Coordinates of C-alpha atoms in Angstrom, one line a residue:
Chain A
M1 CA -23.7 63.2 -50.5
T2 CA -20.0 62.6 -51.8
P3 CA -18.3 60.1 -48.9
N4 CA -14.8 61.2 -48.8
L5 CA -12.8 58.1 -49.6
S6 CA -8.9 59.7 -49.9
V7 CA -5.7 58.0 -48.0
V8 CA -2.8 59.4 -47.3
I9 CA 0.0 56.8 -46.4
G10 CA 3.5 59.0 -46.1
T11 CA 3.3 61.2 -48.8
L12 CA 1.5 59.4 -50.6
K13 CA -2.3 60.3 -51.2
L14 CA -4.8 58.4 -52.8
K15 CA -8.3 60.0 -53.7
N16 CA -9.7 56.2 -52.7
P17 CA -8.5 53.5 -51.1
L18 CA -9.0 50.6 -53.4
L19 CA -5.5 49.8 -54.8
V20 CA -4.6 46.2 -57.4
S21 CA -2.1 43.9 -55.6
S22 CA 0.9 43.1 -56.8
G23 CA 1.3 40.4 -59.6
T24 CA -2.4 40.5 -60.1
F25 CA -3.1 43.1 -62.5
G26 CA 0.3 42.7 -64.4
Y27 CA 2.0 46.1 -65.3
A28 CA -1.7 47.2 -65.8
Q29 CA -2.4 47.6 -69.3
E30 CA -3.7 43.7 -69.4
F31 CA -6.8 45.6 -67.6
V32 CA -7.5 48.3 -69.8
D33 CA -9.9 46.6 -71.7
F34 CA -12.2 46.0 -69.1
L35 CA -11.7 48.6 -66.5
D36 CA -11.6 52.3 -66.4
L37 CA -8.2 52.2 -64.8
N38 CA -8.4 55.8 -63.7
I39 CA -10.9 54.7 -61.2
L40 CA -8.4 52.8 -58.9
G41 CA -6.8 54.5 -56.0
G42 CA -3.8 52.8 -57.0
I43 CA -1.9 50.2 -59.4
V44 CA 1.0 48.3 -57.3
T45 CA 2.8 46.4 -60.1
K46 CA 4.1 43.1 -60.6
T47 CA 7.2 42.6 -58.7
I48 CA 10.3 43.8 -60.4
T49 CA 14.2 43.1 -60.1
L50 CA 16.8 44.1 -60.8
F51 CA 17.7 41.5 -63.6
P52 CA 15.2 40.1 -65.4
R53 CA 13.7 36.6 -64.7
Q54 CA 12.5 33.7 -66.4
G55 CA 10.4 32.4 -63.0
N56 CA 9.6 28.9 -62.3
R57 CA 8.8 25.7 -63.7
P58 CA 5.3 25.2 -65.0
P59 CA 2.6 24.4 -63.6
R60 CA 2.7 27.5 -61.6
T61 CA -1.0 27.6 -60.6
C62 CA -3.8 25.2 -59.3
E63 CA -7.4 26.1 -58.0
T64 CA -7.9 24.9 -54.3
P65 CA -11.3 25.7 -52.0
A66 CA -11.7 28.8 -52.5
G67 CA -8.2 29.4 -53.0
L68 CA -5.4 29.6 -55.7
L69 CA -2.4 28.3 -55.5
N70 CA 0.5 29.6 -56.9
S71 CA 4.4 29.9 -57.7
I72 CA 4.7 32.3 -60.1
G73 CA 8.7 32.8 -59.1
L74 CA 8.4 36.8 -60.1
E75 CA 8.6 36.5 -63.7
N76 CA 9.4 39.9 -65.0
P77 CA 11.5 41.8 -67.5
G78 CA 13.5 43.1 -64.8
I79 CA 13.9 47.4 -64.0
K80 CA 15.9 48.6 -67.0
V81 CA 13.4 47.0 -69.3
F82 CA 9.7 48.4 -66.9
I83 CA 11.4 51.2 -66.8
Q84 CA 12.1 51.7 -70.7
E85 CA 8.7 49.8 -72.4
K86 CA 6.3 49.0 -69.3
L87 CA 6.3 53.0 -67.1
P88 CA 5.9 55.0 -70.5
Y89 CA 2.3 53.2 -70.3
F90 CA 1.6 54.9 -67.1
Q91 CA 1.8 59.1 -68.4
K92 CA -1.4 58.4 -69.8
L93 CA -3.1 57.4 -66.3
K94 CA -4.3 59.2 -63.6
V95 CA -3.4 57.0 -60.7
P96 CA -0.7 56.9 -58.2
L97 CA 1.8 54.0 -59.6
I98 CA 3.7 51.8 -56.8
V99 CA 6.1 49.8 -58.1
S100 CA 6.7 46.8 -56.1
I101 CA 10.3 44.9 -55.8
A102 CA 12.3 42.3 -54.4
A103 CA 16.4 41.4 -54.1
Q104 CA 16.9 37.8 -55.9
D105 CA 20.8 37.7 -53.8
E106 CA 21.5 40.5 -51.9
I107 CA 20.0 43.7 -49.8
S108 CA 21.7 45.9 -51.8
E109 CA 19.7 45.0 -54.8
F110 CA 16.8 46.8 -52.9
V111 CA 18.9 50.3 -52.5
E112 CA 20.1 50.0 -56.4
L113 CA 16.6 49.1 -57.2
A114 CA 15.2 52.4 -55.3
E115 CA 17.8 54.6 -56.7
K116 CA 16.6 53.5 -60.2
L117 CA 12.8 54.2 -59.3
D118 CA 13.4 57.6 -57.4
K119 CA 14.7 59.0 -60.6
E120 CA 11.3 58.2 -62.2
R121 CA 9.0 60.9 -61.9
L122 CA 5.6 58.4 -62.7
V123 CA 6.4 56.3 -59.8
A124 CA 4.9 57.3 -56.6
A125 CA 5.4 55.3 -54.2
I126 CA 7.8 52.1 -53.8
E127 CA 6.5 48.3 -52.2
L128 CA 9.3 46.4 -50.5
N129 CA 8.2 42.3 -51.7
I130 CA 10.2 40.9 -48.4
S131 CA 7.9 38.2 -48.7
C132 CA 7.3 36.1 -51.7
P133 CA 7.1 32.9 -51.0
N134 CA 8.4 31.5 -54.0
V135 CA 11.8 32.5 -54.4
R136 CA 14.8 31.9 -52.3
H137 CA 15.7 35.8 -50.4
C138 CA 19.1 36.9 -50.3
T139 CA 20.4 33.4 -48.9
K140 CA 23.8 34.1 -49.9
K141 CA 25.2 36.2 -47.4
S142 CA 22.7 34.9 -44.6
N143 CA 20.4 32.2 -43.3
V144 CA 17.1 34.0 -43.1
K145 CA 14.5 32.0 -45.7
L146 CA 12.3 35.0 -46.0
I147 CA 13.5 38.8 -45.0
A148 CA 9.4 39.4 -43.9
Q149 CA 10.5 36.5 -41.6
D150 CA 12.6 38.3 -39.0
A151 CA 12.1 41.5 -37.8
K152 CA 16.4 42.3 -37.8
A153 CA 16.3 41.5 -41.7
T154 CA 13.2 43.7 -42.3
A155 CA 14.2 46.9 -40.4
L156 CA 17.8 46.3 -42.5
V157 CA 16.3 46.7 -46.0
V158 CA 13.7 49.5 -44.8
K159 CA 16.4 51.8 -43.5
A160 CA 18.8 50.9 -46.2
V161 CA 16.0 51.8 -48.9
K162 CA 15.1 55.0 -47.3
K163 CA 18.1 56.6 -47.5
V164 CA 17.8 56.2 -50.5
T165 CA 14.6 57.7 -51.8
T166 CA 12.5 60.2 -50.5
K167 CA 9.5 58.2 -52.1
P168 CA 6.9 56.7 -49.7
I169 CA 7.4 53.4 -48.7
I170 CA 5.6 50.3 -48.0
T171 CA 7.0 46.9 -47.2
K172 CA 4.8 43.9 -47.7
L173 CA 4.8 41.4 -44.9
S174 CA 4.4 37.8 -44.3
P175 CA 1.2 35.8 -42.9
N176 CA 4.3 33.3 -42.4
V177 CA 5.4 34.1 -39.2
T178 CA 4.5 33.3 -35.4
D179 CA 3.9 36.9 -34.9
I180 CA 2.9 39.5 -38.0
T181 CA 2.7 42.4 -35.7
E182 CA 6.9 42.3 -34.5
I183 CA 7.8 42.1 -38.6
A184 CA 5.0 45.1 -38.9
L185 CA 6.9 47.7 -35.9
A186 CA 9.9 46.4 -37.1
A187 CA 9.1 48.3 -40.4
E188 CA 7.6 51.2 -38.5
E189 CA 10.7 51.6 -36.5
A190 CA 13.2 51.8 -39.1
G191 CA 10.7 54.1 -41.3
S192 CA 8.6 52.5 -43.5
D193 CA 5.8 54.9 -44.5
G194 CA 2.9 51.7 -44.4
V195 CA 2.8 47.6 -44.4
S196 CA 0.7 45.8 -46.4
L197 CA -0.3 42.6 -45.5
V198 CA -1.1 39.9 -45.8
N199 CA 1.1 38.2 -48.7
T200 CA 0.1 34.7 -49.8
I201 CA 0.2 32.0 -47.2
T202 CA 2.5 28.9 -48.4
A203 CA 0.8 26.0 -49.2
M204 CA 0.7 22.8 -51.3
A205 CA -1.6 20.7 -52.9
V206 CA -1.4 16.7 -54.3
D207 CA -2.7 15.2 -57.0
V208 CA -3.7 11.8 -56.0
E209 CA -3.9 10.0 -59.4
K210 CA -1.1 11.0 -60.1
R211 CA 0.8 10.8 -56.8
R212 CA 2.9 14.3 -57.8
P213 CA 2.4 17.7 -56.0
K214 CA 0.5 19.8 -58.2
L215 CA 2.6 22.8 -58.2
A216 CA 6.4 21.2 -60.2
M217 CA 7.8 23.1 -57.3
V218 CA 5.7 21.5 -54.8
I219 CA 4.9 24.5 -52.2
G220 CA 3.7 27.8 -53.2
G221 CA 1.5 30.5 -52.0
L222 CA -2.3 30.3 -51.8
S223 CA -4.9 33.6 -52.0
G224 CA -8.2 34.1 -52.3
P225 CA -11.4 33.8 -50.3
A226 CA -10.3 31.4 -48.1
I227 CA -7.1 33.2 -46.5
R228 CA -9.4 36.5 -46.1
P229 CA -10.1 35.4 -42.3
I230 CA -6.5 34.9 -41.8
A231 CA -5.7 38.0 -42.8
V232 CA -8.6 40.3 -41.3
R233 CA -7.2 38.5 -38.4
M234 CA -3.4 40.1 -39.0
V235 CA -4.8 43.2 -39.7
W236 CA -6.6 43.9 -36.8
E237 CA -3.9 42.8 -34.9
T238 CA -1.4 44.6 -37.0
Y239 CA -3.8 47.4 -36.4
K240 CA -3.6 47.8 -32.9
K241 CA 0.1 47.7 -32.3
V242 CA 1.3 50.3 -35.2
R243 CA 0.8 53.5 -36.0
I244 CA 1.6 53.7 -39.9
P245 CA -1.0 53.2 -42.2
I246 CA -2.0 49.3 -43.2
I247 CA -3.2 48.5 -46.7
G248 CA -5.2 45.2 -45.9
M249 CA -5.6 42.1 -48.4
G250 CA -6.4 38.4 -48.7
G251 CA -9.2 37.1 -50.6
I252 CA -11.1 40.5 -50.9
M253 CA -13.7 39.6 -53.4
D254 CA -16.3 42.2 -53.1
A255 CA -16.9 45.7 -50.9
D256 CA -18.2 43.6 -48.5
S257 CA -14.7 42.0 -47.7
A258 CA -12.9 45.0 -48.2
L259 CA -14.8 46.5 -45.6
E260 CA -14.2 43.8 -43.6
F261 CA -10.8 44.7 -43.7
I262 CA -11.4 48.7 -43.0
L263 CA -13.4 48.0 -39.6
A264 CA -10.3 45.5 -39.0
G265 CA -8.1 48.5 -39.2
A266 CA -6.6 48.9 -42.8
S267 CA -6.1 52.8 -44.2
A268 CA -6.5 51.0 -47.6
I269 CA -7.2 47.5 -49.1
S270 CA -5.9 46.0 -51.5
V271 CA -7.3 43.6 -54.9
G272 CA -5.8 40.7 -55.6
T273 CA -7.5 37.4 -57.1
A274 CA -10.2 39.0 -57.9
N275 CA -8.9 40.2 -60.7
F276 CA -8.3 37.0 -62.0
I277 CA -12.1 36.2 -61.8
N278 CA -13.6 39.8 -63.1
P279 CA -11.3 42.1 -64.1
N280 CA -14.3 44.7 -63.6
V281 CA -14.1 43.9 -60.2
C282 CA -12.4 46.7 -58.6
S283 CA -15.2 48.8 -59.9
E284 CA -17.9 46.8 -58.6
I285 CA -16.1 47.1 -55.1
L286 CA -15.3 50.7 -55.0
R287 CA -19.2 51.2 -56.1
G288 CA -20.1 49.3 -53.4
I289 CA -17.8 50.9 -50.6
C290 CA -19.6 54.0 -51.4
G291 CA -22.9 52.3 -51.4
Y292 CA -22.4 51.5 -48.0
M293 CA -20.9 54.5 -46.4
I294 CA -24.0 56.4 -47.9
R295 CA -26.6 53.9 -46.5
H296 CA -24.9 54.3 -42.9
R297 CA -24.6 58.3 -43.4
I298 CA -20.6 58.2 -43.5
T299 CA -18.7 60.9 -44.4
S300 CA -15.2 60.1 -44.3
L301 CA -13.7 56.9 -45.4
E302 CA -11.1 57.3 -41.5
R303 CA -14.1 57.1 -39.7
L304 CA -14.6 53.5 -40.7
R305 CA -10.8 52.5 -40.2
G306 CA -10.8 50.3 -36.9
A307 CA -14.6 50.8 -36.2
I308 CA -15.4 47.4 -35.0
M309 CA -16.8 47.0 -32.2
C310 CA -15.5 44.5 -29.1
Chain B
M1 CA -7.5 43.7 -79.8
K2 CA -10.4 44.5 -78.1
Q3 CA -11.5 42.2 -75.5
Y4 CA -14.9 41.6 -73.9
L5 CA -16.6 41.1 -70.9
E6 CA -20.0 40.3 -71.8
I7 CA -22.9 38.3 -69.9
A8 CA -24.0 35.8 -72.8
K9 CA -27.3 33.8 -72.6
I10 CA -27.3 30.3 -72.8
L11 CA -29.4 29.3 -76.5
K12 CA -28.9 25.9 -76.3
N13 CA -26.4 23.4 -74.1
T14 CA -26.4 20.0 -75.9
H15 CA -25.1 16.2 -75.0
I16 CA -23.1 15.2 -78.2
V17 CA -22.1 11.9 -77.3
G18 CA -20.2 10.4 -74.0
P19 CA -18.5 12.8 -71.8
Y20 CA -19.0 15.8 -74.7
W21 CA -21.1 18.5 -75.1
K22 CA -21.9 21.7 -77.3
L23 CA -22.8 24.4 -75.7
K24 CA -24.5 27.7 -78.2
L25 CA -24.1 31.1 -76.3
S26 CA -25.6 34.2 -77.7
V27 CA -23.0 37.5 -77.2
S28 CA -22.9 41.0 -78.4
E29 CA -19.1 42.1 -79.5
L30 CA -17.4 39.2 -79.1
A31 CA -18.5 36.9 -81.8
H32 CA -17.4 38.9 -84.6
R33 CA -14.4 39.8 -83.2
A34 CA -12.9 36.3 -82.7
S35 CA -10.3 34.5 -84.8
S36 CA -9.8 31.1 -84.9
G37 CA -7.5 29.4 -82.2
Q38 CA -8.3 32.0 -79.7
F39 CA -10.5 30.8 -76.4
V40 CA -12.8 32.8 -73.7
M41 CA -12.8 32.6 -70.4
L42 CA -16.4 30.9 -68.9
K43 CA -17.3 32.2 -65.0
V44 CA -19.3 28.5 -63.7
D45 CA -21.2 30.3 -60.9
S46 CA -22.0 27.9 -58.1
D47 CA -22.2 28.4 -54.4
Q48 CA -19.9 25.6 -53.8
G49 CA -16.9 26.7 -56.4
P50 CA -15.4 26.9 -58.4
L51 CA -13.3 30.1 -57.6
L52 CA -11.6 30.7 -61.4
R53 CA -13.0 31.0 -64.8
R54 CA -12.1 28.4 -67.0
P55 CA -10.8 28.3 -70.8
F56 CA -12.7 27.0 -73.4
S57 CA -11.2 27.5 -77.4
I58 CA -13.7 28.8 -79.6
H59 CA -15.4 26.4 -81.8
Q60 CA -17.9 27.9 -84.6
V61 CA -19.3 31.6 -84.8
K62 CA -22.1 32.6 -85.9
G63 CA -23.2 35.7 -86.8
K64 CA -24.0 36.8 -82.8
T65 CA -23.9 33.4 -81.4
V66 CA -20.7 31.1 -80.4
E67 CA -20.5 27.7 -79.9
L68 CA -18.0 26.2 -77.4
L69 CA -17.2 22.2 -77.8
Y70 CA -16.4 20.6 -74.2
E71 CA -15.6 18.0 -72.4
V72 CA -17.2 16.6 -68.7
R73 CA -13.8 16.6 -67.1
G74 CA -14.0 18.4 -63.7
K75 CA -16.0 20.7 -61.5
A76 CA -17.0 23.2 -63.5
T77 CA -17.6 21.3 -66.8
E78 CA -20.0 19.0 -64.4
I79 CA -21.7 22.3 -63.4
L80 CA -22.0 23.4 -66.6
A81 CA -23.4 20.2 -68.7
K82 CA -26.7 21.0 -66.1
M83 CA -27.1 24.6 -67.2
K84 CA -30.1 25.1 -69.5
A85 CA -31.0 27.6 -72.2
G86 CA -32.1 30.8 -70.8
Q87 CA -29.4 30.7 -67.9
R88 CA -26.5 33.6 -68.0
L89 CA -22.8 33.2 -68.0
S90 CA -20.1 35.6 -67.7
L91 CA -17.4 35.2 -71.0
L92 CA -14.1 36.6 -71.3
G93 CA -12.8 37.3 -74.7
P94 CA -11.9 36.8 -77.9
L95 CA -8.4 36.2 -75.8
G96 CA -4.9 34.6 -77.1
T97 CA -3.5 34.5 -80.8
G98 CA -5.2 32.3 -82.9
F99 CA -4.2 30.7 -85.6
S100 CA -2.3 32.2 -88.9
L101 CA -3.7 30.7 -92.0
C102 CA -1.1 29.2 -94.0
D103 CA 0.0 30.3 -97.6
L104 CA -1.5 29.3 -100.8
S105 CA 0.7 26.8 -101.9
Y106 CA 0.4 24.6 -98.5
V107 CA -2.2 21.6 -98.3
P108 CA -3.7 22.7 -94.8
L109 CA -3.4 19.1 -93.2
L110 CA -5.2 19.4 -89.6
V111 CA -4.8 16.4 -86.7
A112 CA -7.1 16.4 -83.9
G113 CA -6.8 14.3 -80.3
G114 CA -10.5 13.8 -79.2
I115 CA -11.5 17.0 -78.0
G116 CA -9.1 19.0 -79.8
V117 CA -11.5 19.2 -82.6
A118 CA -13.1 22.0 -81.2
P119 CA -10.7 24.7 -82.6
L120 CA -9.9 23.3 -86.0
V121 CA -13.3 23.0 -87.0
F122 CA -13.7 27.5 -86.4
L123 CA -9.7 27.2 -88.5
A124 CA -11.3 24.2 -91.7
Q125 CA -14.0 26.8 -91.8
N126 CA -11.5 29.8 -92.4
L127 CA -9.4 27.4 -95.1
R128 CA -12.8 26.6 -96.9
N129 CA -12.1 25.2 -100.0
R130 CA -8.3 24.9 -99.8
K131 CA -8.8 20.8 -100.1
G132 CA -7.2 19.9 -96.8
L133 CA -7.0 17.1 -94.9
A134 CA -8.5 16.6 -91.4
I135 CA -7.6 13.1 -89.6
L136 CA -9.6 12.9 -86.4
G137 CA -8.4 10.7 -83.7
A138 CA -11.1 9.5 -81.1
Q139 CA -11.1 6.3 -78.7
K140 CA -14.0 4.8 -80.3
K141 CA -16.0 5.3 -83.7
E142 CA -19.4 6.8 -81.5
R143 CA -16.6 9.3 -80.0
I144 CA -15.3 10.9 -83.3
L145 CA -16.4 14.6 -83.0
C146 CA -17.5 16.8 -86.1
E147 CA -17.0 14.9 -89.1
K148 CA -19.6 16.3 -91.1
E149 CA -18.2 19.7 -90.6
F150 CA -14.8 19.3 -91.8
K151 CA -16.6 17.4 -94.5
A152 CA -18.4 20.4 -94.4
T153 CA -15.9 23.1 -95.5
G154 CA -14.3 20.7 -98.3
F155 CA -11.7 19.0 -95.7
R156 CA -11.1 15.1 -96.8
V157 CA -11.5 13.5 -93.3
K158 CA -9.4 10.6 -92.4
I159 CA -10.2 8.5 -89.1
S160 CA -8.5 6.8 -86.3
T161 CA -9.9 4.7 -83.3
N162 CA -8.0 3.4 -80.5
D163 CA -10.0 0.1 -80.4
G164 CA -9.8 -0.1 -84.2
S165 CA -13.9 -0.2 -84.3
R166 CA -13.7 2.4 -87.4
G167 CA -10.8 4.2 -90.0
F168 CA -7.1 3.5 -88.5
Y169 CA -6.7 1.3 -85.8
G170 CA -4.4 2.8 -83.0
R171 CA -3.7 6.6 -81.9
V172 CA -3.9 9.6 -84.9
T173 CA -0.3 10.6 -85.1
E174 CA 0.2 6.7 -86.2
L175 CA -1.9 7.8 -89.0
L176 CA -0.4 10.6 -89.3
E177 CA 2.9 9.0 -89.7
E178 CA 1.9 6.6 -92.3
L179 CA 0.1 9.3 -94.0
L180 CA 3.2 11.2 -94.5
A181 CA 5.0 8.3 -95.1
K182 CA 3.9 7.4 -98.2
D183 CA 2.5 10.6 -99.8
T184 CA 5.5 12.5 -101.2
L185 CA 3.5 15.0 -102.6
L186 CA 1.3 15.5 -99.0
R187 CA 4.7 15.7 -97.6
K188 CA 6.2 18.6 -99.7
K189 CA 3.2 20.2 -99.4
A190 CA 1.3 19.8 -96.0
F191 CA 1.0 22.2 -93.0
L192 CA 0.3 21.0 -89.7
Y193 CA -2.3 22.4 -87.6
A194 CA -2.9 20.0 -84.4
C195 CA -4.8 20.3 -81.2
G196 CA -5.0 17.7 -78.7
P197 CA -3.9 16.1 -75.5
R198 CA -0.1 16.8 -74.9
P199 CA 1.6 13.0 -75.9
M200 CA -0.1 13.6 -79.0
L201 CA 1.4 16.9 -79.6
K202 CA 4.3 15.7 -78.2
Q203 CA 4.3 12.9 -81.3
T204 CA 3.1 15.6 -83.2
I205 CA 6.4 18.1 -83.3
M206 CA 8.5 15.2 -83.4
L207 CA 7.1 14.2 -86.7
S208 CA 7.3 17.8 -88.2
K209 CA 10.6 17.8 -87.0
K210 CA 11.3 14.3 -88.9
Y211 CA 9.2 15.5 -92.0
N212 CA 10.6 18.8 -92.1
I213 CA 6.2 19.9 -92.3
P214 CA 6.0 23.7 -91.0
G215 CA 2.6 24.3 -88.8
Q216 CA 1.7 25.3 -85.8
V217 CA -0.2 23.6 -82.3
S218 CA -2.8 24.7 -79.8
L219 CA -2.0 24.3 -76.1
E220 CA -4.5 23.4 -73.4
T221 CA -3.0 24.5 -70.0
H222 CA -4.6 25.4 -66.5
M223 CA -5.3 29.3 -66.1
A224 CA -5.9 31.6 -63.4
C225 CA -6.8 35.0 -65.5
G226 CA -6.0 34.4 -69.1
I227 CA -5.1 37.9 -69.5
G228 CA -1.6 37.7 -69.3
A229 CA -1.4 39.2 -66.0
C230 CA -0.8 36.3 -64.1
C231 CA 1.7 34.7 -66.0
G232 CA 0.6 31.2 -64.4
C233 CA 0.1 29.4 -68.1
V234 CA 3.6 29.7 -69.1
V235 CA 4.9 26.6 -71.6
Q236 CA 8.5 26.5 -72.2
T237 CA 9.7 27.6 -75.8
L238 CA 12.5 27.9 -77.7
T239 CA 13.0 31.3 -76.4
G240 CA 12.0 31.1 -72.5
Y241 CA 8.9 31.2 -71.0
K242 CA 5.7 31.8 -73.3
R243 CA 2.3 32.7 -71.7
V244 CA -0.7 30.3 -73.0
C245 CA -3.0 32.6 -72.6
K246 CA -1.4 35.4 -74.5
E247 CA 1.7 34.3 -77.4
G248 CA -0.6 32.0 -77.7
P249 CA -3.0 29.4 -77.2
V250 CA -1.5 28.7 -80.5
F251 CA 2.6 28.2 -81.1
A252 CA 4.3 27.3 -84.6
I253 CA 5.7 24.1 -84.0
K254 CA 9.1 25.2 -84.3
E255 CA 8.6 27.6 -81.5
L256 CA 8.3 24.6 -79.4
T257 CA 10.3 21.3 -77.9
E258 CA 9.0 17.7 -76.7
E259 CA 10.7 18.4 -73.4
G260 CA 8.6 21.9 -72.8
L261 CA 5.6 20.2 -73.4
A262 CA 6.2 17.8 -70.7
E263 CA 3.5 17.9 -67.7

């Protein structure tokens, strides 16, 4: 028996639920020596902006108990270089490519980026990164700190992007909110095909000897196993409120932690920080999920979704 | 260049002196692919973390073994120092861009501060019989590392100690400046290779510019992935931020600025 692992998000069909999270997998080439990329359900790129961004001042990362604190600041070569130099590599792969995009100053940049990506055959879907804690978002015209912290702003971005592309849209949500389900509902109503959660949790660490913050930008985003229970809780809450598929993430390290998210309601799961520790971890997680399903005689992944008994 | 994820067996884990240890690992592919200045990411497993791998520059390769010279300075290296022969470790490498060997017309001038000798021994072996000079700085005479190894490759060795217990009394970069100031021939022919703490590297860069001597430095920094994916380990260069794990850890001195090395 080969379990059916396929997942559908809007018109996006994935052969299995395993994705890699934006910002933790570069543009995929970095991992080719360690992992057969074609086993992945999908690849989410490092976030692309309209123009190149050099990113934040270093130090940009530090390890915390069971976690990784980062403030990279969306360093990326910009959409033009991405399309010319990074995109052609995906021609060789048989994996749906999900391109993560973000705006630097204006919401209209999401539209411009989506228009450009809509023309690219190799792009299977677009993820809207409205939740990066390490950059300023659209502060020129609104007072919103983070789009993902405002239901109206979230809906505005999703609607605007939906108008210019037929590709499936995934909206990436922030855990730094009072009620993540409000934002998820806003994204759903605006036409988002799926939501991915959670992005990193804003956090801070201090070097007591130097009496300085460990990151140059003082505050960064926390990822890794430390945040997993928070992420699982948010996926569960969201699952009970929205109908669109959820991509669950936050500290997935192995098959068991991936299954936690699926049982809490995620249709797909995404591996982030664990890629840094073991660049081959995705193949191990996938094997583990299959093994679990065979052991429990579950033929289709759908049967596990949201299947916790409480 | 191909990189490997390997499970390496510990052959030896030896205490050298003070906080310094040497780890000898048996590997399969990694050793013969490595070049001097490259590094490995090593996973120290324990129930209480650490979560991420730690970078270590490759000290020596012999056949199918890799040697790492390390300083105990945190949780990961404390755990590492307790590991015994026969135990296994996950290793990722060889990673990054290493040293390029200077033209035959140059005299290699190696400058090491403390544990900074680690990648320079591998380099000296690649520059064997080039009549180079290695300047080794340590806090005190007991902590001078790898003097024999440098001499075995035909390098002359000069020593500086911060407490004056052996050789030049002062910092290694002060000794470097003294040598450059009085030796015109060395000044003309030297090609610098330096590794050590940031303040030492800043000083080396300053001297390199002052005396117009070309060279390369190997940088040490915190890393998350080590393979160029996270963009976490960047250093400011004249052409923008560069990843220490990918474009580095070895950089041409002319690409770097003293301000860019501030931590």
